[in-house]
């Protein structure tokens, strides 16, 4: 498959991506991974990117596109890829469209994971994280609670609710996501590439994406 995966925080993007990779051996690609790999390998593009990162600057889009061009043509992408967290903006989406055209790769479609706000709030506000920085085990007060005294079952450290997982913080994150992503959704809708999938149960979502790919 050759897809772009869009989804709000708490939409289950990570789980869906993992299940999709298992389905046909496609690889998950994020700009963060590409940057880290290029810097680690010390490629020319990696060195250039590191310069920006060391100065605390954002790596410019044209450099990210060059890395994307290299990455998408690596052998492990032959089976397919899932672009995760990229593109983020319409200019990036336009640049990606040109790039894919140049390297003769055709996207199947753009997956938009749709989850009602109440479900996202319920998923994220019930999350708890082990406060031990070396552990960070994740719990859920409903489906996977920590020990009865509120400590981590693995290391015994206190389990906490992260500051960005309170109702207020999540509402803010969802608002920011919607504002930033709306133009991108509109862009792909116009191109006839957008497919929306309900993402309540990851296995069902992945099955529906599989059917759409084979249709
Ligand atoms: Zn722990």
GROMACS .gro file of C-alpha atoms and ligand atoms in nm:
model
  216
    1UNK     CA    1   0.000   0.000   0.000
    2UNK     CA    2   0.107   0.359  -0.055
    3UNK     CA    3  -0.088   0.578   0.180
    4UNK     CA    4  -0.078   0.889   0.396
    5UNK     CA    5  -0.222   0.845   0.745
    6UNK     CA    6  -0.400   1.139   0.909
    7UNK     CA    7  -0.553   1.129   1.255
    8UNK     CA    8  -0.599   1.346   1.560
    9UNK     CA    9  -0.412   1.274   1.885
   10UNK     CA   10  -0.585   0.971   2.037
   11UNK     CA   11  -0.726   0.854   1.702
   12UNK     CA   12  -0.523   0.535   1.728
   13UNK     CA   13  -0.281   0.622   1.448
   14UNK     CA   14   0.007   0.428   1.604
   15UNK     CA   15  -0.191   0.106   1.644
   16UNK     CA   16  -0.349   0.134   1.299
   17UNK     CA   17  -0.006   0.194   1.137
   18UNK     CA   18   0.138  -0.109   1.313
   19UNK     CA   19  -0.147  -0.337   1.201
   20UNK     CA   20  -0.124  -0.204   0.843
   21UNK     CA   21   0.250  -0.282   0.835
   22UNK     CA   22   0.177  -0.637   0.948
   23UNK     CA   23  -0.082  -0.670   0.673
   24UNK     CA   24   0.153  -0.644   0.374
   25UNK     CA   25   0.502  -0.551   0.492
   26UNK     CA   26   0.469  -0.182   0.410
   27UNK     CA   27   0.700   0.044   0.611
   28UNK     CA   28   0.595   0.334   0.831
   29UNK     CA   29   0.772   0.658   0.744
   30UNK     CA   30   0.782   0.968   0.963
   31UNK     CA   31   0.995   1.278   0.913
   32UNK     CA   32   1.136   1.234   1.265
   33UNK     CA   33   1.265   0.885   1.178
   34UNK     CA   34   1.408   1.003   0.846
   35UNK     CA   35   1.589   1.294   1.012
   36UNK     CA   36   1.732   1.078   1.290
   37UNK     CA   37   1.850   0.812   1.044
   38UNK     CA   38   2.012   1.063   0.805
   39UNK     CA   39   2.190   1.241   1.091
   40UNK     CA   40   2.309   0.909   1.235
   41UNK     CA   41   2.434   0.783   0.898
   42UNK     CA   42   2.609   1.116   0.841
   43UNK     CA   43   2.482   1.158   0.484
   44UNK     CA   44   2.526   1.501   0.322
   45UNK     CA   45   2.157   1.572   0.373
   46UNK     CA   46   2.185   1.449   0.731
   47UNK     CA   47   2.476   1.684   0.801
   48UNK     CA   48   2.283   1.974   0.652
   49UNK     CA   49   1.978   1.889   0.863
   50UNK     CA   50   2.190   1.855   1.177
   51UNK     CA   51   2.314   2.211   1.124
   52UNK     CA   52   1.959   2.342   1.150
   53UNK     CA   53   1.873   2.117   1.443
   54UNK     CA   54   2.187   2.216   1.636
   55UNK     CA   55   2.092   2.581   1.598
   56UNK     CA   56   1.743   2.498   1.724
   57UNK     CA   57   1.591   2.585   1.384
   58UNK     CA   58   1.324   2.391   1.195
   59UNK     CA   59   1.460   2.180   0.912
   60UNK     CA   60   1.327   2.352   0.596
   61UNK     CA   61   1.073   2.179   0.376
   62UNK     CA   62   1.301   2.154   0.070
   63UNK     CA   63   1.557   1.959   0.272
   64UNK     CA   64   1.289   1.730   0.412
   65UNK     CA   65   1.162   1.671   0.058
   66UNK     CA   66   1.513   1.572  -0.057
   67UNK     CA   67   1.535   1.321   0.228
   68UNK     CA   68   1.187   1.195   0.149
   69UNK     CA   69   1.292   1.144  -0.213
   70UNK     CA   70   1.581   0.924  -0.102
   71UNK     CA   71   1.376   0.740   0.159
   72UNK     CA   72   1.082   0.654  -0.067
   73UNK     CA   73   1.316   0.488  -0.316
   74UNK     CA   74   1.494   0.264  -0.067
   75UNK     CA   75   1.441  -0.110  -0.121
   76UNK     CA   76   1.221  -0.162   0.186
   77UNK     CA   77   0.964   0.078   0.038
   78UNK     CA   78   0.906  -0.154  -0.258
   79UNK     CA   79   0.627  -0.333  -0.073
   80UNK     CA   80   0.471  -0.003   0.018
   81UNK     CA   81   0.476   0.273   0.274
   82UNK     CA   82   0.259   0.452   0.526
   83UNK     CA   83   0.343   0.820   0.562
   84UNK     CA   84   0.277   0.912   0.924
   85UNK     CA   85   0.269   1.277   1.033
   86UNK     CA   86   0.374   1.401   0.690
   87UNK     CA   87   0.269   1.614   0.510
   88UNK     CA   88   0.151   1.856   0.778
   89UNK     CA   89   0.077   2.158   0.560
   90UNK     CA   90  -0.067   2.224   0.214
   91UNK     CA   91   0.271   2.346   0.074
   92UNK     CA   92   0.426   2.017   0.195
   93UNK     CA   93   0.140   1.823   0.036
   94UNK     CA   94   0.194   2.008  -0.293
   95UNK     CA   95   0.569   1.938  -0.283
   96UNK     CA   96   0.504   1.574  -0.203
   97UNK     CA   97   0.264   1.548  -0.497
   98UNK     CA   98   0.535   1.678  -0.734
   99UNK     CA   99   0.795   1.446  -0.583
  100UNK     CA  100   0.576   1.135  -0.615
  101UNK     CA  101   0.502   1.234  -0.973
  102UNK     CA  102   0.875   1.270  -1.050
  103UNK     CA  103   0.968   0.933  -0.902
  104UNK     CA  104   0.659   0.771  -1.057
  105UNK     CA  105   0.497   0.658  -0.736
  106UNK     CA  106   0.120   0.668  -0.715
  107UNK     CA  107  -0.058   0.703  -0.381
  108UNK     CA  108  -0.351   0.469  -0.320
  109UNK     CA  109  -0.526   0.728  -0.105
  110UNK     CA  110  -0.506   0.942   0.208
  111UNK     CA  111  -0.654   0.776   0.517
  112UNK     CA  112  -0.838   1.011   0.750
  113UNK     CA  113  -0.906   0.840   1.084
  114UNK     CA  114  -1.229   0.971   1.233
  115UNK     CA  115  -1.305   0.936   1.599
  116UNK     CA  116  -1.578   1.118   1.795
  117UNK     CA  117  -1.433   1.368   2.043
  118UNK     CA  118  -1.593   1.188   2.342
  119UNK     CA  119  -1.410   0.870   2.246
  120UNK     CA  120  -1.074   1.049   2.218
  121UNK     CA  121  -1.134   1.226   2.550
  122UNK     CA  122  -1.223   0.897   2.713
  123UNK     CA  123  -0.916   0.725   2.565
  124UNK     CA  124  -0.670   0.994   2.668
  125UNK     CA  125  -0.805   1.112   3.005
  126UNK     CA  126  -0.807   0.753   3.134
  127UNK     CA  127  -0.439   0.709   3.044
  128UNK     CA  128  -0.181   0.698   3.320
  129UNK     CA  129   0.196   0.689   3.283
  130UNK     CA  130   0.464   0.555   3.515
  131UNK     CA  131   0.658   0.855   3.651
  132UNK     CA  132   0.987   0.666   3.634
  133UNK     CA  133   1.162   0.817   3.325
  134UNK     CA  134   1.337   0.485   3.257
  135UNK     CA  135   1.007   0.294   3.256
  136UNK     CA  136   0.719   0.516   3.138
  137UNK     CA  137   0.485   0.216   3.125
  138UNK     CA  138   0.139   0.322   3.006
  139UNK     CA  139  -0.178   0.219   3.191
  140UNK     CA  140  -0.547   0.285   3.148
  141UNK     CA  141  -0.764   0.321   3.457
  142UNK     CA  142  -1.045   0.131   3.281
  143UNK     CA  143  -0.884  -0.134   3.062
  144UNK     CA  144  -0.536  -0.180   3.209
  145UNK     CA  145  -0.516  -0.030   3.559
  146UNK     CA  146  -0.193   0.009   3.758
  147UNK     CA  147  -0.148  -0.170   4.094
  148UNK     CA  148  -0.421  -0.105   4.355
  149UNK     CA  149  -0.204   0.151   4.538
  150UNK     CA  150  -0.157   0.351   4.218
  151UNK     CA  151   0.196   0.235   4.145
  152UNK     CA  152   0.357   0.080   3.837
  153UNK     CA  153   0.333  -0.298   3.818
  154UNK     CA  154   0.675  -0.313   3.652
  155UNK     CA  155   0.887  -0.087   3.871
  156UNK     CA  156   0.673   0.023   4.168
  157UNK     CA  157   0.698   0.396   4.090
  158UNK     CA  158   0.395   0.623   4.126
  159UNK     CA  159   0.172   0.629   3.818
  160UNK     CA  160   0.059   0.977   3.708
  161UNK     CA  161  -0.176   1.154   3.468
  162UNK     CA  162   0.036   1.355   3.223
  163UNK     CA  163  -0.030   1.729   3.209
  164UNK     CA  164  -0.115   1.704   2.837
  165UNK     CA  165  -0.374   1.433   2.904
  166UNK     CA  166  -0.619   1.633   3.114
  167UNK     CA  167  -0.960   1.717   2.961
  168UNK     CA  168  -0.861   2.080   2.907
  169UNK     CA  169  -0.525   1.997   2.751
  170UNK     CA  170  -0.677   1.737   2.520
  171UNK     CA  171  -0.950   1.974   2.406
  172UNK     CA  172  -0.677   2.225   2.322
  173UNK     CA  173  -0.471   1.966   2.135
  174UNK     CA  174  -0.775   1.856   1.935
  175UNK     CA  175  -0.859   2.217   1.851
  176UNK     CA  176  -0.504   2.282   1.730
  177UNK     CA  177  -0.505   1.962   1.527
  178UNK     CA  178  -0.836   2.043   1.359
  179UNK     CA  179  -0.724   2.396   1.271
  180UNK     CA  180  -0.392   2.279   1.129
  181UNK     CA  181  -0.522   1.977   0.944
  182UNK     CA  182  -0.846   2.114   0.799
  183UNK     CA  183  -0.671   2.273   0.496
  184UNK     CA  184  -0.487   1.946   0.430
  185UNK     CA  185  -0.812   1.748   0.444
  186UNK     CA  186  -0.966   1.996   0.199
  187UNK     CA  187  -0.664   1.970  -0.030
  188UNK     CA  188  -0.682   1.591  -0.057
  189UNK     CA  189  -1.060   1.595  -0.079
  190UNK     CA  190  -1.034   1.819  -0.388
  191UNK     CA  191  -0.785   1.577  -0.540
  192UNK     CA  192  -1.028   1.291  -0.479
  193UNK     CA  193  -0.768   1.115  -0.264
  194UNK     CA  194  -0.931   1.141   0.078
  195UNK     CA  195  -1.093   0.836   0.237
  196UNK     CA  196  -1.237   0.865   0.588
  197UNK     CA  197  -1.256   0.566   0.818
  198UNK     CA  198  -1.417   0.539   1.161
  199UNK     CA  199  -1.142   0.450   1.409
  200UNK     CA  200  -1.318   0.307   1.712
  201UNK     CA  201  -1.176  -0.044   1.697
  202UNK     CA  202  -0.831  -0.061   1.531
  203UNK     CA  203  -0.881  -0.412   1.390
  204UNK     CA  204  -1.210  -0.309   1.221
  205UNK     CA  205  -1.049   0.009   1.088
  206UNK     CA  206  -0.757  -0.181   0.938
  207UNK     CA  207  -0.993  -0.437   0.782
  208UNK     CA  208  -1.192  -0.154   0.621
  209UNK     CA  209  -0.872   0.008   0.486
  210UNK     CA  210  -0.768  -0.332   0.348
  211UNK     CA  211  -1.101  -0.367   0.166
  212UNK     CA  212  -1.068  -0.016   0.022
  213UNK     CA  213  -0.714  -0.095  -0.102
  214UNK     CA  214  -0.834  -0.408  -0.278
  215UNK     CA  215  -1.146  -0.248  -0.423
  216LIG    ZN1  216   0.725   0.181   3.588
   0.00000   0.00000   0.00000
